[in-house]
XYZ file of C-alpha atoms in Angstrom:
748
model
C 0.011 0.377 -0.165
C 1.121 3.895 -0.819
C 2.791 5.410 2.179
C 0.628 8.937 1.917
C 3.578 11.007 2.921
C 6.211 9.611 0.762
C 7.758 12.210 -0.924
C 8.557 12.215 -4.527
C 11.034 15.330 -5.951
C 10.898 15.329 -9.793
C 12.916 18.546 -11.589
C 10.486 21.313 -12.160
C 10.399 20.666 -15.643
C 9.263 17.530 -15.404
C 7.821 17.352 -12.482
C 5.248 19.729 -12.931
C 3.532 17.656 -15.239
C 3.617 15.221 -12.627
C 1.665 17.861 -10.825
C -0.499 17.684 -14.095
C -0.593 13.875 -13.828
C -1.414 13.828 -9.967
C -4.308 16.324 -10.225
C -6.027 13.644 -11.910
C -6.852 10.204 -9.966
C -6.429 7.801 -13.049
C -3.321 8.862 -13.844
C -2.042 9.099 -9.445
C -0.157 6.180 -10.031
C 2.112 7.201 -13.011
C 2.818 10.350 -11.005
C 4.365 8.675 -7.924
C 7.229 6.350 -9.301
C 9.837 7.160 -8.078
C 12.248 9.474 -9.450
C 16.291 8.669 -8.736
C 18.216 12.062 -10.463
C 16.881 15.436 -10.538
C 16.065 16.108 -13.766
C 15.141 19.635 -16.028
C 17.012 22.625 -14.280
C 15.507 25.071 -16.794
C 13.973 26.739 -13.773
C 17.023 25.902 -11.351
C 14.673 24.421 -9.009
C 12.647 21.976 -8.270
C 8.228 20.691 -7.348
C 8.289 18.263 -4.924
C 4.807 15.892 -4.550
C 3.822 14.552 -1.663
C 1.386 11.634 -2.540
C -1.672 12.201 -0.587
C -5.171 13.192 -2.054
C -5.145 16.863 -0.908
C -2.510 17.350 -3.820
C -4.756 15.059 -5.813
C -7.985 16.700 -5.752
C -6.730 20.548 -4.989
C -7.054 22.947 -7.578
C -3.710 24.933 -6.923
C -0.597 23.908 -4.309
C 2.612 24.757 -3.605
C 6.411 22.914 -3.427
C 7.741 21.498 -0.369
C 11.388 22.901 -1.574
C 10.318 26.190 -2.333
C 12.038 29.078 -1.509
C 9.384 31.054 -2.454
C 5.704 32.427 -2.530
C 4.496 29.643 -5.107
C 1.485 28.612 -6.241
C 1.034 25.413 -9.296
C -2.271 25.023 -11.169
C -3.075 21.767 -12.618
C -3.926 20.937 -15.551
C -6.626 19.062 -13.654
C -8.194 22.616 -12.959
C -7.797 23.604 -16.431
C -9.797 20.431 -18.231
C -12.175 20.235 -15.021
C -13.037 23.871 -14.481
C -12.441 26.089 -17.161
C -14.239 26.500 -20.157
C -11.771 25.218 -23.036
C -11.368 29.115 -24.073
C -10.019 30.323 -20.935
C -6.268 32.051 -21.683
C -2.627 31.486 -19.391
C -4.330 34.874 -17.266
C -7.931 33.334 -16.487
C -5.976 30.148 -15.305
C -3.258 32.172 -13.036
C -6.386 34.224 -11.369
C -7.165 31.106 -9.083
C -4.413 32.056 -7.066
C -3.346 34.553 -4.471
C -2.851 38.219 -5.416
C -3.494 37.682 -9.105
C -5.660 40.052 -10.637
C -6.945 40.947 -14.212
C -8.435 43.257 -15.774
C -10.201 43.731 -19.990
C -10.855 40.068 -21.237
C -14.307 41.997 -21.084
C -15.729 40.251 -24.103
C -16.054 37.009 -22.778
C -13.452 34.317 -20.584
C -10.172 34.333 -23.539
C -12.048 36.210 -26.048
C -10.046 39.066 -26.184
C -7.247 40.142 -24.777
C -6.755 40.597 -20.646
C -3.567 42.145 -18.546
C -2.497 39.984 -15.279
C -1.083 41.758 -12.439
C 0.779 39.999 -9.313
C 0.636 41.974 -6.193
C -0.379 44.999 -7.970
C 2.643 44.626 -10.697
C 1.196 45.570 -13.627
C 1.914 43.266 -17.163
C 5.362 43.910 -18.221
C 6.376 44.544 -14.248
C 6.870 40.322 -14.290
C 8.198 37.760 -16.291
C 6.001 35.156 -18.504
C 8.264 32.346 -19.862
C 6.811 28.888 -21.308
C 9.324 25.435 -20.639
C 11.633 28.383 -18.999
C 11.886 30.335 -22.272
C 11.144 34.319 -21.077
C 8.880 35.779 -24.209
C 6.807 39.308 -24.333
C 7.379 42.489 -26.913
C 10.281 43.934 -28.001
C 9.112 47.530 -26.745
C 8.765 46.064 -23.641
C 8.025 42.795 -22.184
C 4.786 43.009 -21.788
C 2.000 40.091 -23.380
C -0.665 39.213 -25.258
C -3.231 36.622 -23.171
C -5.380 35.129 -26.432
C -2.003 35.504 -28.904
C 0.878 32.460 -28.202
C -0.382 29.607 -26.012
C -3.783 28.723 -25.078
C -5.212 26.329 -22.979
C -4.478 23.784 -25.383
C -0.765 23.935 -25.465
C -0.594 24.313 -21.225
C 0.067 21.626 -19.435
C 0.645 23.166 -16.272
C 1.245 26.553 -14.640
C 2.833 27.843 -11.920
C 3.122 31.743 -10.368
C 5.731 32.339 -8.515
C 5.456 35.421 -6.648
C 8.696 37.255 -6.432
C 11.958 37.461 -8.676
C 13.252 33.579 -8.392
C 16.665 32.583 -8.113
C 19.786 33.482 -9.946
C 18.834 31.187 -12.596
C 15.433 32.638 -13.528
C 15.640 34.845 -16.522
C 13.544 37.712 -17.820
C 13.811 41.891 -18.557
C 10.946 42.363 -15.359
C 12.455 39.845 -12.959
C 11.489 42.070 -9.757
C 7.116 41.547 -10.413
C 7.692 37.842 -10.249
C 7.382 35.078 -12.813
C 4.126 33.122 -14.053
C 5.998 29.919 -15.826
C 3.815 28.133 -18.450
C 4.610 24.403 -19.650
C 3.796 22.763 -22.507
C 1.424 19.936 -23.318
C 3.383 16.727 -22.319
C 4.527 14.230 -24.253
C 3.262 10.607 -22.783
C 3.769 6.931 -23.211
C 0.760 6.149 -23.815
C -1.052 6.002 -27.270
C -4.322 8.325 -26.745
C -6.303 11.527 -27.289
C -9.308 13.447 -27.393
C -11.212 15.245 -29.575
C -13.616 18.363 -28.176
C -16.774 20.322 -29.371
C -18.341 23.676 -27.369
C -21.131 25.442 -28.057
C -21.947 28.660 -25.524
C -23.249 32.084 -24.987
C -22.497 34.569 -27.295
C -22.687 32.314 -30.388
C -19.448 31.185 -29.448
C -17.905 27.345 -30.366
C -14.720 25.734 -29.916
C -13.430 22.787 -31.853
C -10.552 20.903 -30.339
C -8.213 17.683 -30.913
C -5.260 16.467 -29.306
C -3.020 13.043 -29.897
C -0.194 11.585 -28.111
C 1.365 9.048 -30.126
C 3.430 7.547 -26.773
C 5.864 5.434 -26.981
C 6.822 4.915 -30.553
C 9.223 1.861 -31.520
C 9.765 0.852 -28.571
C 12.664 3.470 -28.877
C 11.047 6.233 -26.721
C 10.523 8.153 -28.852
C 7.092 9.922 -28.470
C 4.930 13.199 -29.764
C 2.090 15.226 -28.608
C 0.027 17.012 -31.172
C -2.866 19.392 -30.855
C -5.025 22.086 -32.741
C -7.930 23.974 -32.083
C -10.430 26.775 -33.892
C -12.265 28.909 -32.013
C -14.986 31.731 -33.088
C -17.692 33.650 -31.343
C -19.582 36.653 -32.276
C -18.523 38.144 -28.418
C -20.223 39.224 -25.715
C -19.412 43.234 -26.458
C -21.248 44.720 -29.649
C -20.136 43.883 -33.700
C -16.863 42.302 -32.041
C -16.319 39.266 -33.255
C -13.321 37.171 -32.669
C -11.778 34.008 -34.152
C -8.612 31.929 -33.206
C -6.493 28.891 -35.355
C -3.760 26.529 -32.925
C -1.449 24.206 -33.727
C 1.087 22.808 -31.375
C 3.591 19.858 -31.231
C 6.609 18.295 -29.803
C 8.459 15.468 -30.157
C 11.216 13.710 -27.455
C 13.995 12.180 -29.006
C 16.088 10.053 -26.767
C 19.637 10.369 -27.492
C 20.807 6.969 -25.317
C 20.166 6.404 -21.591
C 21.387 9.969 -20.812
C 20.701 12.276 -23.428
C 17.337 13.458 -25.138
C 16.488 16.100 -27.424
C 12.792 17.952 -27.303
C 11.436 19.782 -30.546
C 8.000 21.956 -29.526
C 6.662 24.406 -32.421
C 3.157 25.990 -31.908
C 1.771 28.259 -34.416
C -1.754 30.812 -33.957
C -3.556 33.509 -35.716
C -6.086 35.904 -34.306
C -8.778 37.748 -36.502
C -11.352 40.391 -34.367
C -13.136 43.169 -34.552
C -12.199 45.832 -31.757
C -10.583 49.453 -31.622
C -7.128 49.752 -30.750
C -7.714 51.527 -28.008
C -11.203 49.817 -26.710
C -13.628 50.487 -24.049
C -16.746 52.541 -24.637
C -18.127 55.989 -22.180
C -20.467 56.476 -20.023
C -22.494 58.329 -22.135
C -22.678 55.706 -24.646
C -23.630 53.089 -22.838
C -26.610 55.473 -21.417
C -27.423 55.087 -25.153
C -26.912 51.484 -25.999
C -25.822 49.824 -22.962
C -22.437 48.341 -21.471
C -22.047 45.472 -23.915
C -21.507 48.458 -26.378
C -18.217 48.214 -28.672
C -18.460 48.733 -32.521
C -21.820 49.212 -35.206
C -22.682 48.806 -38.753
C -22.891 52.399 -39.651
C -19.790 53.666 -41.848
C -20.566 56.838 -41.077
C -19.162 56.982 -37.876
C -15.588 55.255 -36.161
C -17.444 52.684 -34.222
C -18.107 51.039 -37.615
C -16.735 47.258 -37.053
C -15.635 47.585 -40.621
C -12.515 50.517 -39.672
C -11.910 48.577 -36.513
C -9.884 44.953 -37.023
C -7.149 43.221 -36.135
C -4.922 40.216 -37.507
C -2.372 38.907 -35.224
C 0.072 36.005 -36.468
C 2.844 33.880 -33.833
C 4.537 30.970 -33.923
C 7.007 30.076 -31.104
C 9.784 27.137 -31.294
C 12.220 25.706 -29.114
C 14.994 22.717 -29.275
C 15.422 21.399 -25.643
C 18.620 19.256 -25.195
C 18.920 17.533 -22.529
C 21.979 15.533 -21.191
C 22.902 13.300 -18.016
C 26.192 13.853 -17.672
C 27.339 12.880 -14.597
C 25.350 11.623 -11.075
C 23.209 14.571 -9.992
C 24.980 16.963 -13.151
C 23.117 17.496 -15.742
C 23.363 19.698 -18.793
C 20.476 21.720 -20.806
C 20.191 23.964 -23.734
C 17.770 25.975 -25.439
C 17.630 26.928 -28.913
C 14.344 29.209 -29.313
C 13.044 31.500 -31.652
C 9.538 33.320 -31.967
C 7.526 36.004 -34.504
C 4.827 38.245 -33.490
C 3.109 40.092 -36.344
C 0.028 42.443 -35.557
C -1.683 44.114 -38.078
C -4.067 46.562 -37.022
C -7.205 49.225 -38.622
C -8.299 51.169 -36.341
C -10.331 54.445 -35.883
C -8.725 57.081 -34.628
C -10.611 57.634 -31.866
C -14.263 55.737 -30.698
C -15.328 57.787 -27.536
C -16.692 60.884 -29.170
C -13.597 63.381 -28.556
C -12.277 63.534 -32.173
C -14.849 64.975 -34.768
C -15.008 63.296 -38.071
C -12.851 65.226 -39.971
C -9.960 64.993 -42.626
C -7.023 66.525 -44.267
C -6.226 66.413 -47.955
C -2.207 66.946 -48.521
C -1.976 70.618 -48.371
C -2.574 70.147 -44.888
C -4.790 72.882 -44.500
C -8.457 71.360 -46.630
C -10.737 69.346 -44.154
C -13.050 66.981 -45.514
C -16.101 66.876 -42.787
C -17.977 63.377 -42.673
C -14.771 61.296 -43.093
C -13.722 59.191 -40.372
C -10.115 59.161 -39.367
C -8.305 56.153 -38.868
C -4.528 54.397 -39.010
C -3.319 51.158 -40.130
C -0.856 50.127 -37.903
C 2.196 47.334 -37.951
C 4.048 45.725 -35.417
C 6.485 42.320 -36.386
C 9.037 41.135 -34.766
C 11.494 37.986 -34.776
C 13.173 36.856 -31.581
C 16.179 34.203 -31.553
C 17.924 32.977 -28.187
C 19.839 30.231 -26.635
C 20.081 29.690 -22.981
C 22.291 26.855 -21.652
C 22.239 25.876 -18.548
C 24.840 23.759 -16.202
C 24.161 22.123 -12.999
C 26.874 20.160 -11.222
C 26.830 17.913 -8.259
C 30.222 19.217 -6.213
C 29.532 16.540 -3.646
C 26.816 14.895 -0.960
C 26.288 19.033 0.001
C 27.190 21.246 -2.325
C 25.244 21.590 -5.931
C 26.588 24.742 -8.101
C 24.642 25.732 -11.219
C 25.370 28.134 -14.240
C 24.842 29.174 -17.658
C 23.864 32.317 -19.922
C 21.155 33.520 -21.951
C 21.629 34.812 -25.275
C 18.401 37.424 -26.912
C 19.056 39.333 -30.344
C 15.256 41.139 -31.505
C 14.812 42.514 -35.045
C 11.555 44.831 -34.979
C 9.225 46.516 -37.473
C 6.727 49.351 -36.616
C 4.631 51.796 -37.978
C 1.628 53.148 -37.683
C -0.076 56.155 -40.362
C -2.957 57.497 -40.768
C -5.796 57.069 -43.031
C -9.063 58.453 -44.776
C -11.532 55.294 -43.093
C -13.693 56.540 -46.183
C -11.598 56.806 -48.726
C -8.752 54.292 -47.646
C -6.062 57.552 -48.384
C -4.120 59.361 -46.308
C -4.919 61.782 -43.570
C -2.690 64.504 -43.653
C -3.168 65.623 -39.647
C 0.250 65.348 -38.425
C 2.486 68.785 -37.516
C 5.072 69.777 -40.070
C 8.323 68.295 -39.124
C 11.486 68.956 -40.904
C 14.591 66.910 -40.335
C 17.186 68.867 -38.085
C 20.279 67.239 -40.148
C 18.549 66.851 -43.717
C 15.654 69.398 -44.142
C 13.919 66.626 -45.372
C 9.940 67.308 -44.325
C 8.102 64.732 -43.109
C 5.092 63.298 -45.070
C 2.155 64.349 -42.847
C 0.361 61.042 -42.910
C 3.441 59.072 -41.064
C 3.318 58.945 -37.358
C 6.241 56.982 -37.369
C 8.165 54.313 -39.482
C 10.900 52.560 -37.314
C 13.408 49.464 -37.086
C 14.747 48.514 -33.526
C 17.196 46.033 -32.451
C 17.289 44.395 -28.998
C 20.605 42.669 -27.159
C 20.246 40.806 -24.152
C 22.471 38.227 -22.339
C 22.321 37.269 -18.433
C 25.223 35.384 -17.108
C 24.441 34.056 -13.280
C 25.759 31.622 -10.874
C 24.148 30.130 -7.823
C 25.279 27.347 -5.521
C 23.197 24.678 -3.762
C 24.210 24.426 -0.118
C 22.992 20.994 2.116
C 24.621 22.008 5.382
C 22.571 19.848 7.299
C 19.948 17.124 5.057
C 16.731 19.378 6.211
C 18.021 22.466 5.065
C 19.514 23.932 1.758
C 21.010 27.406 1.566
C 20.989 28.697 -2.273
C 22.945 31.999 -2.818
C 23.059 33.162 -6.596
C 24.389 36.319 -8.541
C 23.322 37.498 -11.903
C 24.406 40.237 -13.936
C 22.431 41.677 -17.138
C 23.764 43.247 -20.194
C 21.005 45.200 -21.983
C 20.950 46.641 -25.530
C 18.363 48.784 -27.387
C 19.253 50.282 -31.021
C 16.597 52.053 -33.037
C 17.079 52.835 -37.117
C 14.239 54.977 -37.853
C 13.055 56.693 -41.357
C 10.812 58.813 -38.778
C 11.191 57.509 -35.285
C 7.755 57.689 -32.894
C 7.496 60.920 -31.184
C 10.039 63.045 -33.473
C 8.852 62.118 -36.760
C 11.768 62.447 -38.585
C 15.239 60.123 -39.217
C 17.253 58.561 -36.370
C 19.343 56.097 -35.168
C 19.633 56.032 -30.899
C 21.104 53.265 -28.606
C 20.311 52.869 -25.326
C 22.719 50.230 -23.051
C 21.290 48.967 -19.172
C 23.453 47.169 -16.836
C 22.458 45.511 -13.591
C 24.587 43.225 -10.863
C 21.685 41.072 -9.171
C 22.496 39.168 -5.487
C 20.320 36.812 -4.445
C 19.925 34.288 -1.796
C 17.302 31.372 -0.939
C 16.786 28.586 1.869
C 14.433 26.396 2.525
C 14.079 24.216 6.183
C 12.658 20.895 5.495
C 11.013 20.838 9.525
C 9.046 17.843 8.937
C 8.272 15.429 6.024
C 5.393 17.396 5.689
C 6.460 20.644 6.374
C 8.952 22.837 5.053
C 9.940 26.748 5.868
C 11.590 29.328 3.192
C 13.024 32.667 3.139
C 14.264 34.852 0.262
C 16.601 37.705 -0.620
C 16.387 38.926 -4.077
C 17.689 41.884 -5.801
C 15.135 42.310 -9.414
C 15.037 44.826 -12.556
C 13.584 46.068 -15.382
C 15.039 47.483 -17.938
C 14.128 51.206 -19.674
C 11.112 50.901 -22.684
C 11.937 51.636 -26.364
C 9.976 54.333 -25.579
C 12.640 56.282 -23.683
C 14.400 56.449 -26.899
C 11.858 58.815 -28.587
C 13.491 62.351 -27.933
C 15.319 64.292 -30.086
C 18.445 64.574 -27.739
C 18.836 60.976 -25.537
C 22.477 61.805 -24.708
C 20.720 64.006 -22.295
C 18.581 61.237 -20.966
C 20.119 59.182 -17.893
C 17.806 56.329 -17.118
C 19.071 53.472 -15.168
C 16.676 50.043 -15.094
C 13.996 50.317 -12.246
C 15.683 48.073 -9.162
C 13.563 46.035 -6.353
C 14.650 44.674 -3.642
C 12.797 42.116 -2.297
C 12.381 40.018 1.260
C 10.190 37.643 1.688
C 9.305 34.188 3.963
C 6.796 31.123 4.331
C 5.948 28.028 5.586
C 4.145 25.414 3.596
C 2.446 22.101 4.588
C 1.744 19.090 2.693
C -0.478 16.440 4.734
C -3.213 13.781 3.526
C -5.557 15.513 3.831
C -5.192 19.066 4.689
C -2.137 21.590 2.640
C -1.715 25.198 3.127
C 1.008 27.476 2.278
C 1.233 31.133 3.870
C 3.904 34.072 3.895
C 4.984 37.567 3.892
C 6.458 39.834 1.387
C 8.256 43.564 1.592
C 9.449 44.794 -1.772
C 11.054 47.938 -1.861
C 10.896 49.410 -6.013
C 13.013 52.245 -6.700
C 14.511 54.129 -9.860
C 11.043 54.647 -10.933
C 10.978 55.924 -14.980
C 10.210 59.012 -15.890
C 9.948 61.986 -18.478
C 9.993 65.849 -18.487
C 10.120 68.576 -20.819
C 13.711 70.598 -20.101
C 13.786 73.911 -19.026
C 16.687 74.301 -21.308
C 15.973 75.417 -24.973
C 17.028 72.653 -27.465
C 17.054 69.512 -25.173
C 13.562 68.648 -25.608
C 12.017 65.761 -23.233
C 14.292 63.889 -20.865
C 13.908 60.625 -19.064
C 15.287 60.099 -15.982
C 14.856 58.234 -12.885
C 12.623 59.334 -9.491
C 10.759 57.510 -7.158
C 9.395 54.113 -6.451
C 6.520 52.403 -4.199
C 6.333 50.215 -1.370
C 5.098 46.729 -1.882
C 4.033 44.524 1.180
C 1.346 42.408 2.515
C 0.831 38.333 2.890
C -0.783 35.830 1.263
C -1.990 31.861 1.765
C -3.723 29.486 0.868
C -5.117 26.019 2.135
C -7.369 22.943 0.787
C -9.001 20.215 2.612
C -10.187 16.727 1.845
C -13.682 16.526 3.283
C -13.349 12.810 1.884
C -11.637 10.921 -0.053
C -13.709 13.160 -3.564
C -14.596 16.065 -1.729
C -12.219 18.998 -1.356
C -12.575 23.063 -0.432
C -9.729 25.604 -0.620
C -9.572 28.977 -0.361
C -6.516 31.866 -0.559
C -6.267 35.263 -0.254
C -4.138 38.383 -0.039
C -3.714 41.635 1.323
C -1.787 43.438 -0.410
C -0.603 47.058 -0.194
C 1.404 49.086 -2.854
C 2.091 52.184 -2.200
C 3.941 55.196 -4.273
C 6.816 56.392 -2.447
C 6.270 60.185 -2.969
C 2.284 60.089 -2.222
C 1.840 57.107 -0.128
C -0.901 56.474 -2.006
C -2.271 52.938 -3.298
C -0.519 53.054 -7.278
C -2.689 52.642 -9.902
C -4.341 49.281 -11.154
C -3.364 47.413 -7.773
C -6.210 45.588 -5.455
C -5.483 45.970 -1.896
C -6.939 42.264 -1.689
C -7.813 39.033 -3.522
C -9.794 36.085 -2.378
C -11.233 33.026 -3.635
C -12.674 29.841 -2.487
C -14.948 26.798 -3.861
C -15.274 22.965 -3.511
C -14.096 20.485 -6.228
C -15.853 17.196 -6.251
C -14.286 14.163 -8.355
C -16.478 11.272 -7.651
C -15.918 8.549 -10.266
C -17.203 9.237 -13.456
C -18.513 13.029 -12.085
C -17.076 16.082 -11.778
C -17.724 19.538 -9.795
C -16.636 22.732 -9.117
C -17.726 25.757 -7.362
C -14.798 28.679 -7.332
C -15.143 32.403 -6.539
C -12.051 34.694 -7.110
C -12.671 38.026 -5.031
C -10.932 41.481 -6.611
C -10.703 43.967 -3.849
C -11.204 47.820 -4.071
C -8.386 49.782 -6.141
C -7.908 52.922 -8.163
C -7.835 52.949 -12.101
C -5.322 56.137 -11.522
C -3.460 56.182 -8.282
C -3.797 59.926 -7.529
C -6.301 59.772 -4.417
C -9.349 60.935 -7.473
C -12.661 58.978 -5.824
C -13.904 58.902 -9.426
C -11.571 56.764 -10.369
C -12.280 54.326 -7.229
C -12.964 50.374 -8.886
C -14.737 48.948 -6.065
C -14.540 45.028 -5.096
C -16.353 42.575 -7.587
C -16.102 38.822 -7.901
C -16.290 36.246 -10.933
C -17.781 32.404 -9.802
C -17.035 29.784 -12.111
C -19.478 26.552 -12.419
C -18.648 23.452 -14.041
C -19.907 20.121 -14.297
C -19.184 16.926 -15.956
C -20.128 13.070 -15.942
C -18.259 10.400 -17.703
C -19.907 7.545 -20.108
C -17.665 5.672 -21.852
C -15.458 7.227 -23.962
C -17.609 10.421 -23.680
C -17.727 12.759 -21.804
C -20.253 16.101 -21.199
C -19.881 19.172 -19.475
C -20.907 22.291 -19.153
C -19.353 25.637 -17.480
C -20.830 28.379 -16.269
C -18.563 31.733 -15.745
C -19.540 35.037 -13.838
C -22.459 32.791 -12.756
C -23.866 35.114 -10.565
C -24.383 38.006 -13.649
C -22.195 40.423 -12.448
C -21.403 43.546 -14.401
C -18.968 45.436 -12.136
C -16.468 47.789 -13.565
C -12.516 46.293 -14.016
C -10.367 49.409 -15.236
C -11.266 52.816 -16.234
C -9.273 54.146 -19.022
C -9.103 58.002 -18.478
C -9.215 60.498 -21.431
C -7.219 63.956 -21.444
C -9.757 65.374 -23.135
C -12.796 64.303 -20.410
C -14.202 67.504 -18.704
C -13.191 67.714 -15.239
C -16.703 68.415 -13.501
C -18.076 65.777 -16.565
C -16.315 62.840 -15.196
C -17.916 59.470 -14.061
C -20.827 61.312 -15.113
C -23.077 59.858 -18.595
C -22.316 62.799 -20.816
C -21.043 63.897 -23.776
C -18.206 65.509 -22.955
C -16.699 62.495 -20.745
C -14.632 60.391 -22.625
C -13.283 57.890 -20.462
C -13.750 54.213 -21.437
C -14.624 51.934 -19.109
C -14.554 48.400 -19.033
C -16.880 45.650 -17.320
C -17.106 42.035 -16.491
C -18.645 40.421 -19.640
C -21.117 39.133 -17.997
C -22.781 35.505 -17.250
C -22.214 33.183 -20.026
C -23.115 29.401 -20.615
C -20.961 26.763 -22.691
C -22.009 23.055 -23.050
C -19.123 20.697 -24.229
C -18.709 17.001 -25.906
C -15.364 15.230 -25.629
C -14.230 11.729 -26.794
C -11.267 10.093 -25.637
C -9.590 6.942 -27.278
């Protein structure tokens, strides 16, 4: 009989998959197969799984070897408790201190943005199988673009910068780590079809080849198609995705893994979406676009096509007992082609300008085309060497470079011709005039290297202490025909460096209880926008920095698991810009001020019976600007989640409710822009009969339509803010409302 308290160790790259298996009772035996060697050092730490029923059924858990606050979300939660359209922000939302906004067209049917402890998207990393990714102008992310839920086996939220081997451009805000679908030893797969609210339908398939020819070669392939009319008016969305991975053993100690995914989205949406209170008073909260070509809200004037691919080749070699070499070569591509009305709020008149720059065409709708495309190449090498029974060193390097093209061109949406509305600009060197329809047209390059080393010391069997150090070099270069903001030809560079020390510790107090602590420095490189200035030599930007202190405990029992932590993060070197009073200098970027983030977090799960568990998690989060003492913008003061999970034979049922606490849209103390707390409940049920599974999911089960974000508009009259008046141009975003989805899955 299995010892319920047996601890199984898995390298993070394989251990995540193990937890995903462990969460499904059907695979519990496979998941607890002993692993004799620590493998997969891509994230520089391990996941520890205790073979207990609560870890099999709980929606989230933490590692007993965690050295920072952590939440692991299993594949079973994705399969059993969320609609198939869910994006990775929706998956992460169940964890403490995570919130998000946007996504108001339906779950996974429009882009959302996550926050961790009040850190915004672009201030934390997102990785896929250990590879950081993000936009090349700043490290922000697009939740519907690269990795829909059919490509994700497991998700781990690390609420902290990690150790020295945790890579990325935005380490100080934490990490959302996505892990690709597992290629299994057994042949099998599934086909899923779903239909639900907003005329949303999805077709998805997955195939695991199993062990091919007895040589250990195995592969997994999945793909999906999604179409919806959307919760918002005329915001149609469709998605294609294909994903494949093959694992090829090259002997007993070496394996090669190839992974690739292709994604295409097309949707109708204004580039700056959201509706005003005045528009909502006329047309309701679901108003976005219409069918009238005389207005900027016409759906034919507002559409985007995004195409992406992502490829990783991973070599993993066990070069000696306890020693592993991994190398990941990767590339990814992003292409955003957008046509958008210039302004859908009503603040801009329907007027365009002819080539003379003076003659107006009243009634024509102004708009623009936008391109943002980039290709990123990189390589990550990590070497883990067992020096002695009590010391292991991990060292390596990350090299990455990117090439980007971005443009924005003003157009007359009625005629398709140019709209000559920009100010007259003359190149100060050549005297050339910039076309009056060009907003910008630029190429840019990025070069990023990180070298790191960390030493894992085990002075006594139950104690692990890991000091580490990382050096970062980050460079940008713009080669622009017409640079953004200045609108004339420029070649501009920016180079930034950071030295980051780390130390972490984990103490296994008992086989079921551990404690951890971390001190770490984090950084964020300046955005590309810091080079949109006439005289960059007068700017003196340094990377934003953070100093992180956090500590916590983790407990895994047979029926009870919990973890709690406290954190304090001081963030400095905030990026700011100002117009210099010195003639001829123009805009200058520098660092000033910062913020202090502190709080407590926890998650707990309890198995009432072997098949029924309840769980809860929560956080109290303070994120206050150092200069004003006010909570920063879009940083909820608290989060909470709770629910019940039932897995009784062929029947599965769950209720999950996520609470997001009050926040400010602007962070300036103006009560007009305060956002009240809101909650989102998801109810899911399914039943298996033979090879079939029938399911239903109800998102936003209580039909809440509260505000989740407000985007202030500089043209709004102050006295009209917060009121449904024609001169209030602020844009509001709401929960999308109740949606019901039914699905049928055939398993083979």
